[in-house]
Amino acid sequence: MKKRTYTCGLDAAIDVMGGKWKGLILFWLGEGPLRFGELRRSVEGISERMLILHLRELEASGLVHREVHQQVPPKVEYSLTDFGHTLLTALTPLGQWGEDHMERLQSIP
């Protein structure tokens, strides 16, 4: 795997959580652990393939923990790691900005 180099902190943060879906996945996991199906229903519009791909990337980055419970049928839960919570804390003001300006943003043609 190629070593990553970043030009600034924002570059590093966007690399880890960039894209349309990762922020929403982190948001919903911030509410507590979720099974795959629960998470897919919560993140409206995401395909199963994209959810799997992003969960794997978030897990590889150390932001999300995947726990497999040995039972029949198998139960898999996803949750934020402590590291993931630190990113969610950083994203919270951005989410608040979006809430505060949602009407204005929705009215842009």
PDB file of C-alpha atoms in Angstrom:
ATOM      1  CA  MET A   1       0.000   0.000   0.000  1.00  0.00           C
ATOM      2  CA  LYS A   2       1.316   3.429  -0.959  1.00  0.00           C
ATOM      3  CA  LYS A   3       2.149   5.800   1.878  1.00  0.00           C
ATOM      4  CA  ARG A   4      -0.169   8.792   1.862  1.00  0.00           C
ATOM      5  CA  THR A   5       1.098  12.330   2.087  1.00  0.00           C
ATOM      6  CA  TYR A   6      -1.143  15.311   2.715  1.00  0.00           C
ATOM      7  CA  THR A   7      -0.742  19.007   2.067  1.00  0.00           C
ATOM      8  CA  CYS A   8      -2.808  20.043   5.121  1.00  0.00           C
ATOM      9  CA  GLY A   9      -5.159  18.708   7.778  1.00  0.00           C
ATOM     10  CA  LEU A  10      -8.242  19.309   5.642  1.00  0.00           C
ATOM     11  CA  ASP A  11      -6.686  17.217   2.885  1.00  0.00           C
ATOM     12  CA  ALA A  12      -6.229  14.330   5.346  1.00  0.00           C
ATOM     13  CA  ALA A  13      -9.757  14.630   6.766  1.00  0.00           C
ATOM     14  CA  ILE A  14     -11.405  14.719   3.342  1.00  0.00           C
ATOM     15  CA  ASP A  15      -9.371  11.705   2.242  1.00  0.00           C
ATOM     16  CA  VAL A  16     -10.660   9.660   5.178  1.00  0.00           C
ATOM     17  CA  MET A  17     -14.315  10.677   5.069  1.00  0.00           C
ATOM     18  CA  GLY A  18     -14.809  12.231   1.639  1.00  0.00           C
ATOM     19  CA  GLY A  19     -17.668  11.334  -0.643  1.00  0.00           C
ATOM     20  CA  LYS A  20     -21.413  11.538  -0.422  1.00  0.00           C
ATOM     21  CA  TRP A  21     -22.091   8.663   1.946  1.00  0.00           C
ATOM     22  CA  LYS A  22     -19.354   8.395   4.572  1.00  0.00           C
ATOM     23  CA  GLY A  23     -20.501  11.420   6.563  1.00  0.00           C
ATOM     24  CA  LEU A  24     -24.037  10.022   6.711  1.00  0.00           C
ATOM     25  CA  ILE A  25     -22.779   6.604   7.769  1.00  0.00           C
ATOM     26  CA  LEU A  26     -20.756   8.221  10.557  1.00  0.00           C
ATOM     27  CA  PHE A  27     -23.762  10.326  11.579  1.00  0.00           C
ATOM     28  CA  TRP A  28     -26.075   7.332  11.956  1.00  0.00           C
ATOM     29  CA  LEU A  29     -23.456   5.221  13.737  1.00  0.00           C
ATOM     30  CA  GLY A  30     -23.027   8.144  16.138  1.00  0.00           C
ATOM     31  CA  GLU A  31     -26.531   7.295  17.383  1.00  0.00           C
ATOM     32  CA  GLY A  32     -25.276   3.859  18.455  1.00  0.00           C
ATOM     33  CA  PRO A  33     -24.377   0.442  17.005  1.00  0.00           C
ATOM     34  CA  LEU A  34     -26.427  -0.676  14.015  1.00  0.00           C
ATOM     35  CA  ARG A  35     -26.798  -3.862  12.051  1.00  0.00           C
ATOM     36  CA  PHE A  36     -26.173  -3.703   8.304  1.00  0.00           C
ATOM     37  CA  GLY A  37     -29.879  -3.641   7.379  1.00  0.00           C
ATOM     38  CA  GLU A  38     -30.650  -0.947   9.933  1.00  0.00           C
ATOM     39  CA  LEU A  39     -27.812   1.169   8.620  1.00  0.00           C
ATOM     40  CA  ARG A  40     -28.926   0.696   5.003  1.00  0.00           C
ATOM     41  CA  ARG A  41     -32.459   1.850   5.888  1.00  0.00           C
ATOM     42  CA  SER A  42     -31.078   4.848   7.783  1.00  0.00           C
ATOM     43  CA  VAL A  43     -28.810   6.043   4.951  1.00  0.00           C
ATOM     44  CA  GLU A  44     -31.549   6.657   2.393  1.00  0.00           C
ATOM     45  CA  GLY A  45     -30.550   6.153  -1.227  1.00  0.00           C
ATOM     46  CA  ILE A  46     -27.323   4.213  -0.688  1.00  0.00           C
ATOM     47  CA  SER A  47     -26.962   0.934  -2.542  1.00  0.00           C
ATOM     48  CA  GLU A  48     -25.944  -2.234  -0.739  1.00  0.00           C
ATOM     49  CA  ARG A  49     -22.695  -2.326  -2.722  1.00  0.00           C
ATOM     50  CA  MET A  50     -21.741   1.252  -1.812  1.00  0.00           C
ATOM     51  CA  LEU A  51     -22.570   0.698   1.855  1.00  0.00           C
ATOM     52  CA  ILE A  52     -20.365  -2.408   1.963  1.00  0.00           C
ATOM     53  CA  LEU A  53     -17.525  -0.576   0.197  1.00  0.00           C
ATOM     54  CA  HIS A  54     -17.682   2.470   2.481  1.00  0.00           C
ATOM     55  CA  LEU A  55     -17.980   0.393   5.647  1.00  0.00           C
ATOM     56  CA  ARG A  56     -14.845  -1.529   4.646  1.00  0.00           C
ATOM     57  CA  GLU A  57     -12.969   1.732   3.996  1.00  0.00           C
ATOM     58  CA  LEU A  58     -14.129   3.261   7.288  1.00  0.00           C
ATOM     59  CA  GLU A  59     -13.127   0.080   9.105  1.00  0.00           C
ATOM     60  CA  ALA A  60      -9.700   0.088   7.435  1.00  0.00           C
ATOM     61  CA  SER A  61      -9.260   3.723   8.522  1.00  0.00           C
ATOM     62  CA  GLY A  62     -10.025   2.761  12.111  1.00  0.00           C
ATOM     63  CA  LEU A  63     -13.207   4.853  12.289  1.00  0.00           C
ATOM     64  CA  VAL A  64     -15.714   1.987  12.385  1.00  0.00           C
ATOM     65  CA  HIS A  65     -15.674  -1.289  14.293  1.00  0.00           C
ATOM     66  CA  ARG A  66     -17.325  -4.411  12.835  1.00  0.00           C
ATOM     67  CA  GLU A  67     -18.387  -7.019  15.358  1.00  0.00           C
ATOM     68  CA  VAL A  68     -19.584 -10.460  14.340  1.00  0.00           C
ATOM     69  CA  HIS A  69     -21.726 -12.241  16.932  1.00  0.00           C
ATOM     70  CA  GLN A  70     -21.440 -16.008  16.652  1.00  0.00           C
ATOM     71  CA  GLN A  71     -25.060 -17.078  16.415  1.00  0.00           C
ATOM     72  CA  VAL A  72     -27.443 -18.500  13.842  1.00  0.00           C
ATOM     73  CA  PRO A  73     -28.171 -16.542  11.740  1.00  0.00           C
ATOM     74  CA  PRO A  74     -24.946 -14.535  12.076  1.00  0.00           C
ATOM     75  CA  LYS A  75     -25.365 -11.054  13.503  1.00  0.00           C
ATOM     76  CA  VAL A  76     -22.987  -8.254  12.469  1.00  0.00           C
ATOM     77  CA  GLU A  77     -23.031  -4.868  14.173  1.00  0.00           C
ATOM     78  CA  TYR A  78     -21.184  -1.715  13.193  1.00  0.00           C
ATOM     79  CA  SER A  79     -20.211   1.005  15.640  1.00  0.00           C
ATOM     80  CA  LEU A  80     -17.929   4.008  15.835  1.00  0.00           C
ATOM     81  CA  THR A  81     -14.519   3.584  17.409  1.00  0.00           C
ATOM     82  CA  ASP A  82     -13.148   6.257  19.751  1.00  0.00           C
ATOM     83  CA  PHE A  83     -11.239   7.563  16.728  1.00  0.00           C
ATOM     84  CA  GLY A  84     -14.508   7.670  14.756  1.00  0.00           C
ATOM     85  CA  HIS A  85     -16.168   9.668  17.517  1.00  0.00           C
ATOM     86  CA  THR A  86     -13.415  12.288  17.262  1.00  0.00           C
ATOM     87  CA  LEU A  87     -14.195  12.766  13.549  1.00  0.00           C
ATOM     88  CA  LEU A  88     -17.932  12.900  14.227  1.00  0.00           C
ATOM     89  CA  THR A  89     -17.291  15.600  16.840  1.00  0.00           C
ATOM     90  CA  ALA A  90     -15.390  17.593  14.217  1.00  0.00           C
ATOM     91  CA  LEU A  91     -18.240  17.165  11.694  1.00  0.00           C
ATOM     92  CA  THR A  92     -20.976  18.278  14.097  1.00  0.00           C
ATOM     93  CA  PRO A  93     -20.475  22.043  13.491  1.00  0.00           C
ATOM     94  CA  LEU A  94     -20.583  21.423   9.724  1.00  0.00           C
ATOM     95  CA  GLY A  95     -23.886  19.584  10.145  1.00  0.00           C
ATOM     96  CA  GLN A  96     -25.245  22.452  12.230  1.00  0.00           C
ATOM     97  CA  TRP A  97     -24.217  24.921   9.520  1.00  0.00           C
ATOM     98  CA  GLY A  98     -26.169  22.801   7.015  1.00  0.00           C
ATOM     99  CA  GLU A  99     -29.229  22.769   9.299  1.00  0.00           C
ATOM    100  CA  ASP A 100     -29.036  26.545   9.752  1.00  0.00           C
ATOM    101  CA  HIS A 101     -28.836  27.199   6.010  1.00  0.00           C
ATOM    102  CA  MET A 102     -30.826  24.292   4.567  1.00  0.00           C
ATOM    103  CA  GLU A 103     -33.714  26.404   3.239  1.00  0.00           C
ATOM    104  CA  ARG A 104     -31.352  28.798   1.483  1.00  0.00           C
ATOM    105  CA  LEU A 105     -29.344  25.939  -0.006  1.00  0.00           C
ATOM    106  CA  GLN A 106     -32.493  24.146  -1.211  1.00  0.00           C
ATOM    107  CA  SER A 107     -33.694  27.292  -2.976  1.00  0.00           C
ATOM    108  CA  ILE A 108     -30.560  27.577  -5.143  1.00  0.00           C
ATOM    109  CA  PRO A 109     -31.612  26.739  -8.739  1.00  0.00           C
TER     110      PRO A 109
END
